Each structure stands twice: as structure tokens, then as C-alpha cells.
């Protein structure tokens, strides 16, 4: 979780929304691993859903920063 929160802080993204999305994603991953066990592995990796949660919480800001042209250095 800390790498995603540090990234959000570094790039000026939404910290609270990112934290809430990451915690919810981690909880969902744990619930799926315990109750559903969709692949019969006895566990699931948390990173894919954590990444989606990070992108979901900040998608509009990331898209806007990628689409806006950066000023040319003088």
C-alpha cells in the first residue's frame, strides 16, 4: 500500500481517495481468496486489484496530466 500512497503524494493525486480505494481493494482480495477461491490456489495476488484501485481513484487526474502538453524548456 505504501508505494501507491507515496506515488499519489509525489504526483499530487488524491491521497484519501487512493487510501480508501486501496484498503477496499485489499479487503475484497482477501474476501475472494478466503470465501470464493476462484482458481483453487488457496490465495490470490493483491497487486492486480491494488493497481486497479489506484488507477480508479486517480484516472481522471492521470488522464488529464498525460493529455496536457508540457511547456518547452527555455
PDB file of N, CA and C in Angstrom:
ATOM      1  N   UNK A   1       0.813  -1.192   0.000  1.00  0.00           N
ATOM      2  CA  UNK A   1       0.000   0.000   0.000  1.00  0.00           C
ATOM      3  C   UNK A   1       0.860   1.261   0.000  1.00  0.00           C
ATOM      4  N   UNK A   2       1.989   1.181   0.669  1.00  0.00           N
ATOM      5  CA  UNK A   2       2.795   2.388   0.838  1.00  0.00           C
ATOM      6  C   UNK A   2       3.358   2.908  -0.479  1.00  0.00           C
ATOM      7  N   UNK A   3       3.702   2.031  -1.396  1.00  0.00           N
ATOM      8  CA  UNK A   3       4.256   2.503  -2.671  1.00  0.00           C
ATOM      9  C   UNK A   3       3.201   3.273  -3.469  1.00  0.00           C
ATOM     10  N   UNK A   4       1.954   2.824  -3.402  1.00  0.00           N
ATOM     11  CA  UNK A   4       0.883   3.526  -4.102  1.00  0.00           C
ATOM     12  C   UNK A   4       0.577   4.864  -3.433  1.00  0.00           C
ATOM     13  N   UNK A   5       0.553   4.893  -2.109  1.00  0.00           N
ATOM     14  CA  UNK A   5       0.301   6.151  -1.404  1.00  0.00           C
ATOM     15  C   UNK A   5       1.445   7.137  -1.598  1.00  0.00           C
ATOM     16  N   UNK A   6       2.669   6.650  -1.594  1.00  0.00           N
ATOM     17  CA  UNK A   6       3.812   7.529  -1.842  1.00  0.00           C
ATOM     18  C   UNK A   6       3.764   8.088  -3.260  1.00  0.00           C
ATOM     19  N   UNK A   7       3.362   7.274  -4.205  1.00  0.00           N
ATOM     20  CA  UNK A   7       3.230   7.750  -5.586  1.00  0.00           C
ATOM     21  C   UNK A   7       2.143   8.803  -5.694  1.00  0.00           C
ATOM     22  N   UNK A   8       1.034   8.581  -5.023  1.00  0.00           N
ATOM     23  CA  UNK A   8      -0.051   9.560  -5.049  1.00  0.00           C
ATOM     24  C   UNK A   8       0.400  10.881  -4.428  1.00  0.00           C
ATOM     25  N   UNK A   9       1.144  10.811  -3.334  1.00  0.00           N
ATOM     26  CA  UNK A   9       1.639  12.036  -2.697  1.00  0.00           C
ATOM     27  C   UNK A   9       2.662  12.732  -3.584  1.00  0.00           C
ATOM     28  N   UNK A  10       3.535  11.967  -4.199  1.00  0.00           N
ATOM     29  CA  UNK A  10       4.599  12.538  -5.035  1.00  0.00           C
ATOM     30  C   UNK A  10       4.039  13.284  -6.233  1.00  0.00           C
ATOM     31  N   UNK A  11       3.006  12.738  -6.854  1.00  0.00           N
ATOM     32  CA  UNK A  11       2.455  13.336  -8.070  1.00  0.00           C
ATOM     33  C   UNK A  11       1.215  14.179  -7.820  1.00  0.00           C
ATOM     34  N   UNK A  12       0.914  14.450  -6.577  1.00  0.00           N
ATOM     35  CA  UNK A  12      -0.198  15.343  -6.257  1.00  0.00           C
ATOM     36  C   UNK A  12      -1.556  14.767  -6.589  1.00  0.00           C
ATOM     37  N   UNK A  13      -1.718  13.474  -6.396  1.00  0.00           N
ATOM     38  CA  UNK A  13      -3.002  12.831  -6.661  1.00  0.00           C
ATOM     39  C   UNK A  13      -3.836  12.809  -5.381  1.00  0.00           C
ATOM     40  N   UNK A  14      -4.992  12.194  -5.445  1.00  0.00           N
ATOM     41  CA  UNK A  14      -5.910  12.154  -4.306  1.00  0.00           C
ATOM     42  C   UNK A  14      -5.439  11.142  -3.264  1.00  0.00           C
ATOM     43  N   UNK A  15      -4.978  11.611  -2.124  1.00  0.00           N
ATOM     44  CA  UNK A  15      -4.455  10.715  -1.092  1.00  0.00           C
ATOM     45  C   UNK A  15      -5.563   9.955  -0.370  1.00  0.00           C
ATOM     46  N   UNK A  16      -6.594  10.651   0.065  1.00  0.00           N
ATOM     47  CA  UNK A  16      -7.657   9.990   0.828  1.00  0.00           C
ATOM     48  C   UNK A  16      -8.419   9.013  -0.053  1.00  0.00           C
ATOM     49  N   UNK A  17      -8.774   9.433  -1.250  1.00  0.00           N
ATOM     50  CA  UNK A  17      -9.495   8.535  -2.161  1.00  0.00           C
ATOM     51  C   UNK A  17      -8.635   7.337  -2.534  1.00  0.00           C
ATOM     52  N   UNK A  18      -7.345   7.564  -2.723  1.00  0.00           N
ATOM     53  CA  UNK A  18      -6.434   6.464  -3.039  1.00  0.00           C
ATOM     54  C   UNK A  18      -6.356   5.491  -1.876  1.00  0.00           C
ATOM     55  N   UNK A  19      -6.208   6.012  -0.668  1.00  0.00           N
ATOM     56  CA  UNK A  19      -6.121   5.141   0.507  1.00  0.00           C
ATOM     57  C   UNK A  19      -7.399   4.324   0.671  1.00  0.00           C
ATOM     58  N   UNK A  20      -8.554   4.965   0.545  1.00  0.00           N
ATOM     59  CA  UNK A  20      -9.823   4.245   0.685  1.00  0.00           C
ATOM     60  C   UNK A  20      -9.975   3.170  -0.382  1.00  0.00           C
ATOM     61  N   UNK A  21      -9.621   3.494  -1.610  1.00  0.00           N
ATOM     62  CA  UNK A  21      -9.733   2.515  -2.692  1.00  0.00           C
ATOM     63  C   UNK A  21      -8.776   1.344  -2.483  1.00  0.00           C
ATOM     64  N   UNK A  22      -7.570   1.620  -2.017  1.00  0.00           N
ATOM     65  CA  UNK A  22      -6.599   0.551  -1.787  1.00  0.00           C
ATOM     66  C   UNK A  22      -7.027  -0.365  -0.651  1.00  0.00           C
ATOM     67  N   UNK A  23      -7.529   0.210   0.427  1.00  0.00           N
ATOM     68  CA  UNK A  23      -7.984  -0.607   1.555  1.00  0.00           C
ATOM     69  C   UNK A  23      -9.177  -1.461   1.142  1.00  0.00           C
ATOM     70  N   UNK A  24     -10.115  -0.871   0.405  1.00  0.00           N
ATOM     71  CA  UNK A  24     -11.263  -1.645  -0.071  1.00  0.00           C
ATOM     72  C   UNK A  24     -10.817  -2.758  -1.010  1.00  0.00           C
ATOM     73  N   UNK A  25      -9.891  -2.454  -1.889  1.00  0.00           N
ATOM     74  CA  UNK A  25      -9.387  -3.456  -2.826  1.00  0.00           C
ATOM     75  C   UNK A  25      -8.693  -4.601  -2.103  1.00  0.00           C
ATOM     76  N   UNK A  26      -7.906  -4.261  -1.090  1.00  0.00           N
ATOM     77  CA  UNK A  26      -7.215  -5.293  -0.318  1.00  0.00           C
ATOM     78  C   UNK A  26      -8.221  -6.177   0.412  1.00  0.00           C
ATOM     79  N   UNK A  27      -9.254  -5.564   0.967  1.00  0.00           N
ATOM     80  CA  UNK A  27     -10.303  -6.329   1.640  1.00  0.00           C
ATOM     81  C   UNK A  27     -11.055  -7.238   0.690  1.00  0.00           C
ATOM     82  N   UNK A  28     -11.350  -6.742  -0.497  1.00  0.00           N
ATOM     83  CA  UNK A  28     -12.042  -7.559  -1.500  1.00  0.00           C
ATOM     84  C   UNK A  28     -11.171  -8.730  -1.927  1.00  0.00           C
ATOM     85  N   UNK A  29      -9.882  -8.481  -2.110  1.00  0.00           N
ATOM     86  CA  UNK A  29      -8.969  -9.562  -2.481  1.00  0.00           C
ATOM     87  C   UNK A  29      -8.917 -10.630  -1.397  1.00  0.00           C
ATOM     88  N   UNK A  30      -8.850 -10.202  -0.144  1.00  0.00           N
ATOM     89  CA  UNK A  30      -8.822 -11.174   0.950  1.00  0.00           C
ATOM     90  C   UNK A  30     -10.123 -11.962   1.020  1.00  0.00           C
ATOM     91  N   UNK A  31     -11.252 -11.282   0.837  1.00  0.00           N
ATOM     92  CA  UNK A  31     -12.538 -11.971   0.876  1.00  0.00           C
ATOM     93  C   UNK A  31     -12.646 -12.987  -0.256  1.00  0.00           C
ATOM     94  N   UNK A  32     -12.215 -12.607  -1.446  1.00  0.00           N
ATOM     95  CA  UNK A  32     -12.239 -13.547  -2.572  1.00  0.00           C
ATOM     96  C   UNK A  32     -11.338 -14.742  -2.318  1.00  0.00           C
ATOM     97  N   UNK A  33     -10.177 -14.498  -1.759  1.00  0.00           N
ATOM     98  CA  UNK A  33      -9.233 -15.585  -1.505  1.00  0.00           C
ATOM     99  C   UNK A  33      -9.759 -16.557  -0.459  1.00  0.00           C
ATOM    100  N   UNK A  34     -10.459 -16.048   0.543  1.00  0.00           N
ATOM    101  CA  UNK A  34     -10.935 -16.908   1.625  1.00  0.00           C
ATOM    102  C   UNK A  34     -12.241 -17.603   1.263  1.00  0.00           C
ATOM    103  N   UNK A  35     -13.203 -16.856   0.754  1.00  0.00           N
ATOM    104  CA  UNK A  35     -14.539 -17.407   0.560  1.00  0.00           C
ATOM    105  C   UNK A  35     -14.763 -18.031  -0.804  1.00  0.00           C
ATOM    106  N   UNK A  36     -14.229 -17.435  -1.820  1.00  0.00           N
ATOM    107  CA  UNK A  36     -14.535 -17.903  -3.171  1.00  0.00           C
ATOM    108  C   UNK A  36     -13.454 -18.828  -3.701  1.00  0.00           C
ATOM    109  N   UNK A  37     -12.200 -18.456  -3.532  1.00  0.00           N
ATOM    110  CA  UNK A  37     -11.051 -19.213  -4.050  1.00  0.00           C
ATOM    111  C   UNK A  37     -11.289 -19.601  -5.510  1.00  0.00           C
ATOM    112  N   UNK A  38     -11.378 -18.599  -6.401  1.00  0.00           N
ATOM    113  CA  UNK A  38     -11.807 -18.849  -7.774  1.00  0.00           C
ATOM    114  C   UNK A  38     -10.906 -19.783  -8.579  1.00  0.00           C
ATOM    115  N   UNK A  39      -9.636 -19.840  -8.267  1.00  0.00           N
ATOM    116  CA  UNK A  39      -8.727 -20.664  -9.057  1.00  0.00           C
ATOM    117  C   UNK A  39      -8.221 -21.882  -8.295  1.00  0.00           C
ATOM    118  N   UNK A  40      -8.719 -22.104  -7.096  1.00  0.00           N
ATOM    119  CA  UNK A  40      -8.301 -23.245  -6.306  1.00  0.00           C
ATOM    120  C   UNK A  40      -6.849 -23.179  -5.865  1.00  0.00           C
ATOM    121  N   UNK A  41      -6.322 -21.981  -5.712  1.00  0.00           N
ATOM    122  CA  UNK A  41      -4.917 -21.802  -5.360  1.00  0.00           C
ATOM    123  C   UNK A  41      -4.700 -21.631  -3.861  1.00  0.00           C
ATOM    124  N   UNK A  42      -5.751 -21.372  -3.124  1.00  0.00           N
ATOM    125  CA  UNK A  42      -5.593 -21.100  -1.708  1.00  0.00           C
ATOM    126  C   UNK A  42      -5.183 -19.668  -1.429  1.00  0.00           C
ATOM    127  N   UNK A  43      -5.238 -18.817  -2.415  1.00  0.00           N
ATOM    128  CA  UNK A  43      -4.889 -17.410  -2.250  1.00  0.00           C
ATOM    129  C   UNK A  43      -4.919 -16.691  -3.582  1.00  0.00           C
ATOM    130  N   UNK A  44      -4.868 -15.395  -3.523  1.00  0.00           N
ATOM    131  CA  UNK A  44      -4.854 -14.553  -4.717  1.00  0.00           C
ATOM    132  C   UNK A  44      -3.802 -13.463  -4.544  1.00  0.00           C
ATOM    133  N   UNK A  45      -3.166 -13.033  -5.621  1.00  0.00           N
ATOM    134  CA  UNK A  45      -2.249 -11.899  -5.509  1.00  0.00           C
ATOM    135  C   UNK A  45      -3.045 -10.603  -5.327  1.00  0.00           C
ATOM    136  N   UNK A  46      -2.574  -9.738  -4.475  1.00  0.00           N
ATOM    137  CA  UNK A  46      -3.277  -8.488  -4.199  1.00  0.00           C
ATOM    138  C   UNK A  46      -2.918  -7.393  -5.196  1.00  0.00           C
ATOM    139  N   UNK A  47      -1.766  -7.490  -5.824  1.00  0.00           N
ATOM    140  CA  UNK A  47      -1.268  -6.404  -6.665  1.00  0.00           C
ATOM    141  C   UNK A  47      -2.188  -6.023  -7.828  1.00  0.00           C
ATOM    142  N   UNK A  48      -2.790  -6.959  -8.554  1.00  0.00           N
ATOM    143  CA  UNK A  48      -3.655  -6.530  -9.660  1.00  0.00           C
ATOM    144  C   UNK A  48      -4.824  -5.655  -9.217  1.00  0.00           C
ATOM    145  N   UNK A  49      -5.519  -6.044  -8.154  1.00  0.00           N
ATOM    146  CA  UNK A  49      -6.640  -5.224  -7.700  1.00  0.00           C
ATOM    147  C   UNK A  49      -6.174  -3.929  -7.046  1.00  0.00           C
ATOM    148  N   UNK A  50      -5.015  -3.949  -6.388  1.00  0.00           N
ATOM    149  CA  UNK A  50      -4.470  -2.708  -5.834  1.00  0.00           C
ATOM    150  C   UNK A  50      -4.143  -1.720  -6.952  1.00  0.00           C
ATOM    151  N   UNK A  51      -3.583  -2.222  -8.033  1.00  0.00           N
ATOM    152  CA  UNK A  51      -3.253  -1.355  -9.170  1.00  0.00           C
ATOM    153  C   UNK A  51      -4.507  -0.763  -9.792  1.00  0.00           C
ATOM    154  N   UNK A  52      -5.533  -1.587  -9.945  1.00  0.00           N
ATOM    155  CA  UNK A  52      -6.796  -1.085 -10.491  1.00  0.00           C
ATOM    156  C   UNK A  52      -7.434  -0.056  -9.564  1.00  0.00           C
ATOM    157  N   UNK A  53      -7.338  -0.269  -8.262  1.00  0.00           N
ATOM    158  CA  UNK A  53      -7.884   0.693  -7.306  1.00  0.00           C
ATOM    159  C   UNK A  53      -7.140   2.025  -7.394  1.00  0.00           C
ATOM    160  N   UNK A  54      -5.818   1.967  -7.508  1.00  0.00           N
ATOM    161  CA  UNK A  54      -5.023   3.192  -7.645  1.00  0.00           C
ATOM    162  C   UNK A  54      -5.425   3.950  -8.910  1.00  0.00           C
ATOM    163  N   UNK A  55      -5.530   3.229 -10.008  1.00  0.00           N
ATOM    164  CA  UNK A  55      -5.915   3.881 -11.259  1.00  0.00           C
ATOM    165  C   UNK A  55      -7.344   4.398 -11.199  1.00  0.00           C
ATOM    166  N   UNK A  56      -8.234   3.632 -10.593  1.00  0.00           N
ATOM    167  CA  UNK A  56      -9.627   4.060 -10.495  1.00  0.00           C
ATOM    168  C   UNK A  56      -9.798   5.327  -9.675  1.00  0.00           C
ATOM    169  N   UNK A  57      -9.044   5.459  -8.609  1.00  0.00           N
ATOM    170  CA  UNK A  57      -9.163   6.638  -7.750  1.00  0.00           C
ATOM    171  C   UNK A  57      -8.572   7.886  -8.398  1.00  0.00           C
ATOM    172  N   UNK A  58      -7.664   7.704  -9.344  1.00  0.00           N
ATOM    173  CA  UNK A  58      -6.943   8.850  -9.912  1.00  0.00           C
ATOM    174  C   UNK A  58      -6.986   8.905 -11.436  1.00  0.00           C
ATOM    175  N   UNK A  59      -7.849   8.148 -12.052  1.00  0.00           N
ATOM    176  CA  UNK A  59      -7.837   8.025 -13.512  1.00  0.00           C
ATOM    177  C   UNK A  59      -8.003   9.365 -14.218  1.00  0.00           C
ATOM    178  N   UNK A  60      -8.934  10.183 -13.756  1.00  0.00           N
ATOM    179  CA  UNK A  60      -9.163  11.451 -14.445  1.00  0.00           C
ATOM    180  C   UNK A  60      -7.961  12.385 -14.321  1.00  0.00           C
ATOM    181  N   UNK A  61      -7.323  12.409 -13.160  1.00  0.00           N
ATOM    182  CA  UNK A  61      -6.141  13.264 -12.988  1.00  0.00           C
ATOM    183  C   UNK A  61      -4.965  12.765 -13.819  1.00  0.00           C
ATOM    184  N   UNK A  62      -4.783  11.457 -13.853  1.00  0.00           N
ATOM    185  CA  UNK A  62      -3.699  10.896 -14.662  1.00  0.00           C
ATOM    186  C   UNK A  62      -3.937  11.142 -16.147  1.00  0.00           C
ATOM    187  N   UNK A  63      -5.171  10.959 -16.590  1.00  0.00           N
ATOM    188  CA  UNK A  63      -5.502  11.191 -17.996  1.00  0.00           C
ATOM    189  C   UNK A  63      -5.268  12.657 -18.362  1.00  0.00           C
ATOM    190  N   UNK A  64      -5.712  13.545 -17.498  1.00  0.00           N
ATOM    191  CA  UNK A  64      -5.551  14.977 -17.764  1.00  0.00           C
ATOM    192  C   UNK A  64      -4.077  15.365 -17.833  1.00  0.00           C
ATOM    193  N   UNK A  65      -3.261  14.792 -16.958  1.00  0.00           N
ATOM    194  CA  UNK A  65      -1.838  15.145 -16.977  1.00  0.00           C
ATOM    195  C   UNK A  65      -1.127  14.567 -18.197  1.00  0.00           C
ATOM    196  N   UNK A  66      -1.595  13.445 -18.695  1.00  0.00           N
ATOM    197  CA  UNK A  66      -0.993  12.866 -19.896  1.00  0.00           C
ATOM    198  C   UNK A  66      -1.421  13.601 -21.160  1.00  0.00           C
ATOM    199  N   UNK A  67      -2.609  14.168 -21.157  1.00  0.00           N
ATOM    200  CA  UNK A  67      -3.127  14.845 -22.344  1.00  0.00           C
ATOM    201  C   UNK A  67      -2.675  16.291 -22.462  1.00  0.00           C
ATOM    202  N   UNK A  68      -2.349  16.935 -21.360  1.00  0.00           N
ATOM    203  CA  UNK A  68      -1.962  18.341 -21.432  1.00  0.00           C
ATOM    204  C   UNK A  68      -0.499  18.447 -21.856  1.00  0.00           C
ATOM    205  N   UNK A  69      -0.223  19.339 -22.795  1.00  0.00           N
ATOM    206  CA  UNK A  69       1.167  19.492 -23.246  1.00  0.00           C
ATOM    207  C   UNK A  69       2.016  20.148 -22.158  1.00  0.00           C
ATOM    208  N   UNK A  70       3.234  19.665 -22.037  1.00  0.00           N
ATOM    209  CA  UNK A  70       4.157  20.266 -21.080  1.00  0.00           C
ATOM    210  C   UNK A  70       4.849  21.449 -21.745  1.00  0.00           C
ATOM    211  N   UNK A  71       5.138  22.492 -20.971  1.00  0.00           N
ATOM    212  CA  UNK A  71       5.827  23.651 -21.560  1.00  0.00           C
ATOM    213  C   UNK A  71       7.243  23.276 -21.983  1.00  0.00           C
ATOM    214  N   UNK A  72       7.667  23.877 -23.076  1.00  0.00           N
ATOM    215  CA  UNK A  72       9.016  23.646 -23.588  1.00  0.00           C
ATOM    216  C   UNK A  72      10.034  24.346 -22.695  1.00  0.00           C
ATOM    217  N   UNK A  73      11.155  23.698 -22.416  1.00  0.00           N
ATOM    218  CA  UNK A  73      12.189  24.379 -21.622  1.00  0.00           C
ATOM    219  C   UNK A  73      12.795  25.538 -22.404  1.00  0.00           C
ATOM    220  N   UNK A  74      13.159  26.594 -21.702  1.00  0.00           N
ATOM    221  CA  UNK A  74      13.694  27.790 -22.367  1.00  0.00           C
ATOM    222  C   UNK A  74      15.139  27.634 -22.743  1.00  0.00           C
TER     223      UNK A  74
END
